[in-house]
XYZ file of C-alpha atoms in Angstrom:
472
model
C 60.872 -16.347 -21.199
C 59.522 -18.549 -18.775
C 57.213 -17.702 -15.624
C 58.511 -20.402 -13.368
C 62.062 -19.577 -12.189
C 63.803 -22.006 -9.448
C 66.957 -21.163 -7.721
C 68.804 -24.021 -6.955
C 71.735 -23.459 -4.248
C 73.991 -25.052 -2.245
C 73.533 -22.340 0.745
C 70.121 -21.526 2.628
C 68.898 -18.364 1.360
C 68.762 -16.630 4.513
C 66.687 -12.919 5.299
C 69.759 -11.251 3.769
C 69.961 -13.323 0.605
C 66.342 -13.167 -0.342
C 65.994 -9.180 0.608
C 68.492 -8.973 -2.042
C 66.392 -11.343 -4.260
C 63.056 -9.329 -3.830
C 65.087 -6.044 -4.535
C 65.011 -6.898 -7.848
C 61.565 -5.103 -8.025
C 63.446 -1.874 -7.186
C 62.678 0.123 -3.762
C 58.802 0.787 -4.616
C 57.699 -2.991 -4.841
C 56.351 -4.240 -1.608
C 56.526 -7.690 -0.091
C 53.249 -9.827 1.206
C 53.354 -13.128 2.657
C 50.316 -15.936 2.347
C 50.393 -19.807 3.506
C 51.742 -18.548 6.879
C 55.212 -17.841 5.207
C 55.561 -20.249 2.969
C 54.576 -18.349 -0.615
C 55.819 -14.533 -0.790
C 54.651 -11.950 -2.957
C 55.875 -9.572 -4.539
C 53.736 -6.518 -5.501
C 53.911 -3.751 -7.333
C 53.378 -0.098 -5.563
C 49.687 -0.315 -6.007
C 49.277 -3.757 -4.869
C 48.761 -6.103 -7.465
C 51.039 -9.371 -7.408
C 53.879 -9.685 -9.926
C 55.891 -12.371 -8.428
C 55.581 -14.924 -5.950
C 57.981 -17.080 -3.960
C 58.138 -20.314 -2.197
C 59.813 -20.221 1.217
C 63.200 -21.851 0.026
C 63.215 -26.059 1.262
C 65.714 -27.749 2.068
C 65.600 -30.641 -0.222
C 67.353 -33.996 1.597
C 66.005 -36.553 -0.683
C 68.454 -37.387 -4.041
C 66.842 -37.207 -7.245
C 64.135 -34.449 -7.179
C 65.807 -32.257 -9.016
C 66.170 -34.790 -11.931
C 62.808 -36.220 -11.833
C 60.950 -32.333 -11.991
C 63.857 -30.351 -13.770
C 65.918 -33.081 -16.014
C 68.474 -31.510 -13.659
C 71.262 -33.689 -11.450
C 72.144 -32.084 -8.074
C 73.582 -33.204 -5.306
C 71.801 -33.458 -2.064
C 71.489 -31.286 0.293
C 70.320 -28.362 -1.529
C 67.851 -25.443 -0.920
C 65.063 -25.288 -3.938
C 63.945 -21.365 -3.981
C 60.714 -21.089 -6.514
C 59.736 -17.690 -8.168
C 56.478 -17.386 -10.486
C 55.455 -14.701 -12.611
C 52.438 -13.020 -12.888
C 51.094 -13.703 -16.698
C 48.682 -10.730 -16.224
C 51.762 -8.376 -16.067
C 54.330 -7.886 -18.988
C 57.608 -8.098 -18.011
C 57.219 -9.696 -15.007
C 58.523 -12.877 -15.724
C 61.779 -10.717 -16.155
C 61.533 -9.446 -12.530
C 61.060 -13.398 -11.155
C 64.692 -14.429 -13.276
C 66.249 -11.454 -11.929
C 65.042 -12.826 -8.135
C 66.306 -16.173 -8.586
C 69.751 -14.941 -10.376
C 70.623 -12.866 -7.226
C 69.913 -15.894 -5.138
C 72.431 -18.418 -7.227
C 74.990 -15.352 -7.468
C 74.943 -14.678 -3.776
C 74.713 -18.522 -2.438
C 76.288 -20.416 -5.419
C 74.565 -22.958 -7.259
C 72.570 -22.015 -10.525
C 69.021 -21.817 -11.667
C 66.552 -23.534 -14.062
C 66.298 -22.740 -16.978
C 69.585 -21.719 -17.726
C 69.070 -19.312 -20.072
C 66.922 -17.155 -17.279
C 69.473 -15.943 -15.349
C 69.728 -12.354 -14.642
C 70.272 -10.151 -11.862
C 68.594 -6.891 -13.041
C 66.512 -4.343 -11.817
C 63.155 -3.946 -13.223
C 61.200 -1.310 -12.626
C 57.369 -2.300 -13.066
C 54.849 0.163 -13.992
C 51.545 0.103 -11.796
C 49.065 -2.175 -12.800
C 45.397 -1.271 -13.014
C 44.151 -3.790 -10.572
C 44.092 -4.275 -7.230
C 45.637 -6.732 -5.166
C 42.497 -9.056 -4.732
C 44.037 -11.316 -2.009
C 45.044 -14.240 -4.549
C 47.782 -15.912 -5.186
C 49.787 -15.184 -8.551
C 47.244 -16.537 -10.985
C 47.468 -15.432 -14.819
C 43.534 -14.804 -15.150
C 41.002 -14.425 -12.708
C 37.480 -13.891 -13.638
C 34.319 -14.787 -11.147
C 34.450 -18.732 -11.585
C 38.163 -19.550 -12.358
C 41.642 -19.244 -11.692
C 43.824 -19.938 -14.778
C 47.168 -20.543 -14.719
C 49.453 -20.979 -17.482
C 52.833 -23.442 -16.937
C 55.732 -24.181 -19.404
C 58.075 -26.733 -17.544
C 58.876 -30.459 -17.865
C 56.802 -32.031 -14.917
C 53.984 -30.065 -13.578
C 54.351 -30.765 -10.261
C 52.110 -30.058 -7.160
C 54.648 -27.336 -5.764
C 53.832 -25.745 -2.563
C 52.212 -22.836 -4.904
C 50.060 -24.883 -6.550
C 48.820 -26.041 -3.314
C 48.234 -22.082 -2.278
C 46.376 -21.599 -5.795
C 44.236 -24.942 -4.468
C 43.649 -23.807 -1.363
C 42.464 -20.104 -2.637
C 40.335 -21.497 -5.591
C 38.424 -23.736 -2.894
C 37.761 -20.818 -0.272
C 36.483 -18.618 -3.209
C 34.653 -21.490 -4.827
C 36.826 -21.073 -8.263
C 37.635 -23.565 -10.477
C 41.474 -24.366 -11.162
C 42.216 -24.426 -14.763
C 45.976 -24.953 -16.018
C 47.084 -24.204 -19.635
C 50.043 -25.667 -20.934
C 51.884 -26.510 -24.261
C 51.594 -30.482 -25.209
C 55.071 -31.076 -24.234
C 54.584 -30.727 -20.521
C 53.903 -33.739 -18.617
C 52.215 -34.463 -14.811
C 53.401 -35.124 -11.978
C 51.249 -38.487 -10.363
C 50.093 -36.170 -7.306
C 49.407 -33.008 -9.789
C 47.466 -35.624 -11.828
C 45.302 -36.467 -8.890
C 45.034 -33.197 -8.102
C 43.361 -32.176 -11.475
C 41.315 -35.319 -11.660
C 39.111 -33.467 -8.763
C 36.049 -31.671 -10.202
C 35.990 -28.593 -11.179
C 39.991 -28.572 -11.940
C 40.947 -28.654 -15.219
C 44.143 -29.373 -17.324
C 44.067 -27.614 -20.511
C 46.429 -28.084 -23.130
C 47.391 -25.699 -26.227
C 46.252 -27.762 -29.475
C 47.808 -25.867 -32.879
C 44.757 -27.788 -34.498
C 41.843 -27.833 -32.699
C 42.538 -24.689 -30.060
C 42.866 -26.372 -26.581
C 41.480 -29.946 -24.908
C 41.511 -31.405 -21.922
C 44.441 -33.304 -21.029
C 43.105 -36.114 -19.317
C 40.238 -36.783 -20.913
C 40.931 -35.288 -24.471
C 37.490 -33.343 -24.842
C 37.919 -30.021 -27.190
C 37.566 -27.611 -25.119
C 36.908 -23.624 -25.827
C 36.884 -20.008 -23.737
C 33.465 -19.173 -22.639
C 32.030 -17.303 -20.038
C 35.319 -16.748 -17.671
C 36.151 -20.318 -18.186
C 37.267 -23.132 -20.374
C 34.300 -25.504 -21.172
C 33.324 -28.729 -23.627
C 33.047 -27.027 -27.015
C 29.998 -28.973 -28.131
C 28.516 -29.601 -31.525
C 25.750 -29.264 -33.049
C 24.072 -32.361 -32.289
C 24.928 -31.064 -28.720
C 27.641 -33.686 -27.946
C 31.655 -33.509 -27.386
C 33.967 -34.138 -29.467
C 37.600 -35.644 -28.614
C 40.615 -33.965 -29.869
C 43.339 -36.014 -32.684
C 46.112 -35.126 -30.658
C 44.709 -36.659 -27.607
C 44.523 -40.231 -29.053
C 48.412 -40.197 -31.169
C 49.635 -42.544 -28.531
C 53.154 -44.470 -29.331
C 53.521 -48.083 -28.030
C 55.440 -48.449 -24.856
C 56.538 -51.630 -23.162
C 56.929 -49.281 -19.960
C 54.382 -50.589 -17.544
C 52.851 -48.965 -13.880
C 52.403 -51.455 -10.651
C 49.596 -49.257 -8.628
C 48.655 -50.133 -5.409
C 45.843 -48.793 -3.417
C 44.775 -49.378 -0.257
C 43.426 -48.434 3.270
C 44.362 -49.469 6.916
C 42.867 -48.411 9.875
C 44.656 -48.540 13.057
C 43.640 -47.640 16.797
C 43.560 -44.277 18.136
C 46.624 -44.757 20.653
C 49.078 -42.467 21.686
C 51.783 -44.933 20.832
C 50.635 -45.325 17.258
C 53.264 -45.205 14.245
C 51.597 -43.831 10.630
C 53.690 -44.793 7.792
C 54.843 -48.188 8.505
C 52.079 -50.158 6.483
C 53.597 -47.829 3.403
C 56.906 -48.919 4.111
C 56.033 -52.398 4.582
C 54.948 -52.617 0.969
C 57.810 -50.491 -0.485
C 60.415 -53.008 1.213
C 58.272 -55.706 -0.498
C 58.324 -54.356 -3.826
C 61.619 -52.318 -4.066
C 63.905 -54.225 -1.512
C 64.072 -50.792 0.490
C 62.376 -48.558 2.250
C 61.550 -44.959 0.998
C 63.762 -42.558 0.345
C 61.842 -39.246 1.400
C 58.172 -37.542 2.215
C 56.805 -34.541 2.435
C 53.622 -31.782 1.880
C 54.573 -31.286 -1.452
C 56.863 -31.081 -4.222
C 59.989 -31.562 -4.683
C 59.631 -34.323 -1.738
C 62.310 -33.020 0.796
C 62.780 -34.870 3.762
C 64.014 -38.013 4.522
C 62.071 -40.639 5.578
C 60.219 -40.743 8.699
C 57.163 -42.301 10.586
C 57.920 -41.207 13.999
C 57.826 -37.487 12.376
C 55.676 -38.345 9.399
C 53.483 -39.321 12.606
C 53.994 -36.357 14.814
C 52.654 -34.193 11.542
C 49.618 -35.807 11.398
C 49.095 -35.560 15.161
C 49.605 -31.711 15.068
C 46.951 -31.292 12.589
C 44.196 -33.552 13.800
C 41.150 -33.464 13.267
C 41.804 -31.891 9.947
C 42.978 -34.480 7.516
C 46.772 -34.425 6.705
C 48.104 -35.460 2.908
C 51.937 -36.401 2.344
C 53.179 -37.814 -0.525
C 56.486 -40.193 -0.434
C 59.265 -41.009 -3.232
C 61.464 -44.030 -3.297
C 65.429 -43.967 -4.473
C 66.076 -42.657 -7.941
C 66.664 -46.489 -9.678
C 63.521 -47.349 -9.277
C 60.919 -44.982 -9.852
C 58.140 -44.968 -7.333
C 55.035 -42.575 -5.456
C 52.581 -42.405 -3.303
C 49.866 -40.304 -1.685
C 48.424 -40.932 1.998
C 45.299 -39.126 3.406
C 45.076 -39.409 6.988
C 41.921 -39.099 8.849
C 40.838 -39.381 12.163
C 37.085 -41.404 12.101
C 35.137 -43.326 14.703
C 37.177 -46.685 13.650
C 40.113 -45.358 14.610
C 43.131 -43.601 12.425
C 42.447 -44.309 8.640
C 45.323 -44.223 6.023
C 44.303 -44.299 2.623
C 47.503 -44.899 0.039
C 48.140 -45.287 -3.347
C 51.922 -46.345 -4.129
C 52.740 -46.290 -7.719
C 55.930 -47.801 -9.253
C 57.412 -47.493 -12.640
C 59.559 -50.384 -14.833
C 61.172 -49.977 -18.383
C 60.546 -52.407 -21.247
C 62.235 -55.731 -19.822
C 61.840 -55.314 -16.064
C 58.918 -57.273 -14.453
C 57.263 -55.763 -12.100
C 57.144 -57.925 -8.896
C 53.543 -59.699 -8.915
C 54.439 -62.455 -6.827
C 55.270 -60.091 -3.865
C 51.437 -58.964 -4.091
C 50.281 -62.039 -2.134
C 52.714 -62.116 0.499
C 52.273 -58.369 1.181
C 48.729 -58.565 1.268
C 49.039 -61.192 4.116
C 51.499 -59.093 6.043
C 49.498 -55.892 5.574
C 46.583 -57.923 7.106
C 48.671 -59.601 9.911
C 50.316 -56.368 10.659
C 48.831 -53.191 9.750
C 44.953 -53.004 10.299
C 44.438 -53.600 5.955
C 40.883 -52.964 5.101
C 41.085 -53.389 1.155
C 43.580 -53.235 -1.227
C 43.673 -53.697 -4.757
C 47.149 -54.234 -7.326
C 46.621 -53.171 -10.815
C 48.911 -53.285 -14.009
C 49.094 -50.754 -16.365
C 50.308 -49.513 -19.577
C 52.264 -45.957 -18.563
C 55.515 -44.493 -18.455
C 58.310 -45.578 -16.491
C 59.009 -41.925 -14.707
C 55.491 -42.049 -13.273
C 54.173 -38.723 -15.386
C 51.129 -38.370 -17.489
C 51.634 -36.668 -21.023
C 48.472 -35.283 -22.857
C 47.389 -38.301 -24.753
C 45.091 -41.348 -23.746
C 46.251 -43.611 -21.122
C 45.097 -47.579 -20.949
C 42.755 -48.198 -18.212
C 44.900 -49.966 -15.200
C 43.942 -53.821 -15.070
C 43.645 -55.341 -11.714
C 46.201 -58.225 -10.427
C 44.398 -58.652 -7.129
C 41.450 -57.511 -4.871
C 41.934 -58.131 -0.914
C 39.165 -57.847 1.694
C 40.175 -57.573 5.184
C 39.026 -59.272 8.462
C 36.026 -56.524 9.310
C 34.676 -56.038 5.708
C 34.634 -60.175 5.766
C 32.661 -60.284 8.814
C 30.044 -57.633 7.688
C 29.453 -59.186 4.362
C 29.522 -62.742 5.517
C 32.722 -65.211 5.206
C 30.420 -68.057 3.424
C 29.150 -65.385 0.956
C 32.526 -63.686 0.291
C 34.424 -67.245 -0.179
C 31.855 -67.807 -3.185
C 32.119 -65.148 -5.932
C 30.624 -65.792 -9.439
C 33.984 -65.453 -10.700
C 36.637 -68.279 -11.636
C 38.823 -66.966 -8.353
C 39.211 -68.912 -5.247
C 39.908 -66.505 -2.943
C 43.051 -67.431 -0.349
C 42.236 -67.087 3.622
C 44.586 -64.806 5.093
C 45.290 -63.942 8.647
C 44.220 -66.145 11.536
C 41.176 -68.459 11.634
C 38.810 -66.508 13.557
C 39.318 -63.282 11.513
C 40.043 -64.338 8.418
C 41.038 -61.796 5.683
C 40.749 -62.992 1.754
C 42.806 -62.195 -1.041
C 41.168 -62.398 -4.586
C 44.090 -63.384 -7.538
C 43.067 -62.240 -10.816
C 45.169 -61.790 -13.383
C 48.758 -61.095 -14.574
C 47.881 -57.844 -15.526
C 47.602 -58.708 -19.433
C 43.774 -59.283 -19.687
C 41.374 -56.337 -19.800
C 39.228 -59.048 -18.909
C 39.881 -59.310 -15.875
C 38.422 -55.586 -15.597
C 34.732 -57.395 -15.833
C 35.817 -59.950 -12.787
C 36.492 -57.200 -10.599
C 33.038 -55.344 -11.357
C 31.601 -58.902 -10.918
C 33.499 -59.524 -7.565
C 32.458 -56.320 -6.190
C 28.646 -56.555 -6.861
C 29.362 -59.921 -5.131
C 30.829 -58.757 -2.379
C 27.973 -55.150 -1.999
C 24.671 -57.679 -2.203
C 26.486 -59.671 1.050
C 26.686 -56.576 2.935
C 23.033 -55.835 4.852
C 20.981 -53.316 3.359
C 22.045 -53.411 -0.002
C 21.938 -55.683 -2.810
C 19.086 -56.157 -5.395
C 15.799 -54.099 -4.284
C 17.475 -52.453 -1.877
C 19.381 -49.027 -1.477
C 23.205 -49.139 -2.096
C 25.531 -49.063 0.581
């Protein structure tokens, strides 16, 4: 049976409805709360977490269910999320049974189907002691390991409470999961981040690292490179039995910096591009997955302002034709309020994506939103925007932009002259000009070796650095 258990209903699960839920543990089970709320636990009599829950969301933006679950709901709906402790048996029994009360009581139903239940289960006491985590499946001094069976491992407000408690303790996350399951883009860029791990279950070689396809082994309280005996790594089969796919990725990154008024608006250099590239604006953000409220600036905004000086992330989905993400990290810095974004959009085999937009929205970004670089890359990936388990094609860049501060530090004569066949374009007004670099369609790895070539370029024009002297 599965550990994750999500009750999907049409009704809020209110204190009532999710006392009833958490009675599943029978009278002896005890309930703590972590994340200010937001993740419940359920423990057994002697402490020790067995279950936890999200605090249910309500979920406003049409087709999250379908993009993590394979599920269609209808909007609005309240998404209730139960995980069992691996380090318990049984308890993934208990976390069905709190979920199937939920979808009996409010309506709706639960994923995966064949979970449901609405028993009691008694749990016997486990030896150890609640040690303040959240439900983890092992726990030793340097890691927290987690295992997950669902489609899309997404970064659920759980996972974010495992992130959060492996940084204060100075753990490593580590997540185990069969071959099938695929990432979400923002749990992807989650476990990119040293010392986080993806580990995947290999029936050949053991387990390997899903992103980078090492073989990995057990050692020490942690998974690790299993090296050979010439001391190197080795790459696991699985990892590199790719299939052709005409799907294709549009990724845009980039970084704004606006000033520190009162009357400032976040969000609206994101939305600029999605209108350029979709036609529309987005359709929802939020802290984490499933994305659940519509979208927003003014309140995206007010967020952001609550928790400065601390940085705030959000991610944002579009509308469910056209598959699209992105990530923003807000930060408050001397320049001002800096929004670094990454908007990612899927197409199918015969849709284009829209490179002639890039241009234009580089210009208005400039013009309009305080841009400080952006680059538009192409790349080889699935439409839906996850990552499975096997080796992905590098992205290839499309276009590099510089805006009007970076081109005044580095020199406009000197940045107008790269050792590359690109003539840049002057955008923005004459006496700040910005300048976009074109190169490529996507289709030329090539173009890979420009960019490096533009960018050394661009660092030996900026004081301080260049050949002889330290790197900025």
């Amino acid at each position: 049976m599965t550990k994750d258990v999500i009750a999907l209903t049409p009704k809020m699960p209110d204190t009532w409805a999710l006392l009833a839920g958490l009675y599943a543990g029978g009278p002896e089970a005890a309930v703590t709360a972590g994340s200010q709320g937001a993740v419940l636990r359920l423990c057994a009599p002697d402490g020790r977490p067995l279950v936890s829950v999200e605090a249910p969301q309500l979920v406003q933006v049409p087709g999250e269910a379908e993009r993590l679950l394979g599920r269609d709901m209808p909007v609005p709906f309240w998404w209730t999320e139960a995980r069992a402790s691996g380090a318990v048996p049984g308890a993934e029994r208990l976390a069905a049974s709190v979920c199937g009360r939920l979808a009996l009581l409010l309506g709706g139903g639960i994923w995966p189907e064949p979970a449901a239940s609405t028993e009691v289960v008694d749990m016997p006491a486990a030896v150890a002691p609640d040690d303040g985590q959240p439900v983890v499946d092992v726990l030793t001094d340097t890691t927290s390991v987690v295992l997950a069976d669902r489609p899309v491992l997404a970064l659920t407000t759980w996972l974010s409470e495992v992130l959060r408690g492996t940084s204060e303790t100075d753990r490593a996350l580590q997540i185990v999961t069969p071959p099938h399951v695929r990432l979400s883009a923002p749990a992807r860029a989650t476990l990119l981040q040293v010392p986080n791990r993806w580990v995947v279950q290999d029936p050949a070689q053991g387990y390997y690292d899903g992103l980078s396809g090492t073989v990995l082994r057990w050692q020490d309280g942690t998974f690790t490179p299993a090296l050979g005996a010439d001391g190197t790594a080795s790459v696991a089969e699985a990892f590199g039995r790719t299939c052709p796919t005409g799907d294709r990725q549009l990724v845009v990154a980039f970084r704004t910096t606006l000033p520190a008024h009162e009357d400032v608006v976040l969000g609206e250099a994101l939305e600029a591009a999605w209108r350029a590239l979709t036609g529309s604006a987005p359709a929802g953000w939020g802290t984490a997955e499933p994305v659940n409220l519509p979208w927003s600036p003014r309140r995206l905004t007010d967020l952001a302002r609550d928790r400065a000086p601390e940085p705030t992330h959000l991610l944002v989905t579009g509308h469910p034709g056209r598959p699209a993400l992105a990530w923003i990290r807000i930060t408050r810095t001397t320049a001002g309020v800096e929004q670094d974004l990454t908007l990612t959009l899927g197409y199918g085999e015969g849709e284009e994506p829209p490179l002639e937009a890039v241009g234009p929205l580089a210009e208005t970004l400039v013009v309009e939103h305080g841009l400080t670089t952006m680059l538009a890359s192409v790349r080889r990936a699935s439409r839906d925007l996850t990552t499975p388990p096997v080796l992905q094609a590098p992205p290839v860049p499309v276009a590099f932009t510089l805006g009007a501060r970076d081109v005044r530090g580095i020199g406009l004569t000197h940045a107008r002259r790269p050792p590359v066949e690109v003539r840049p374009v002057v955008l923005g007004p004459a006496a700040e000009p910005a300048l976009h670099y074109p190169l490529g369609d996507g289709s030329d790895a090539g173009a890979l070796i420009g960019l490096r070539r533009l960018a050394a370029h661009l660092r030996a024009g900026v004081p301080g650095t260049g050949p002889g002297r330290p790197e900025a």
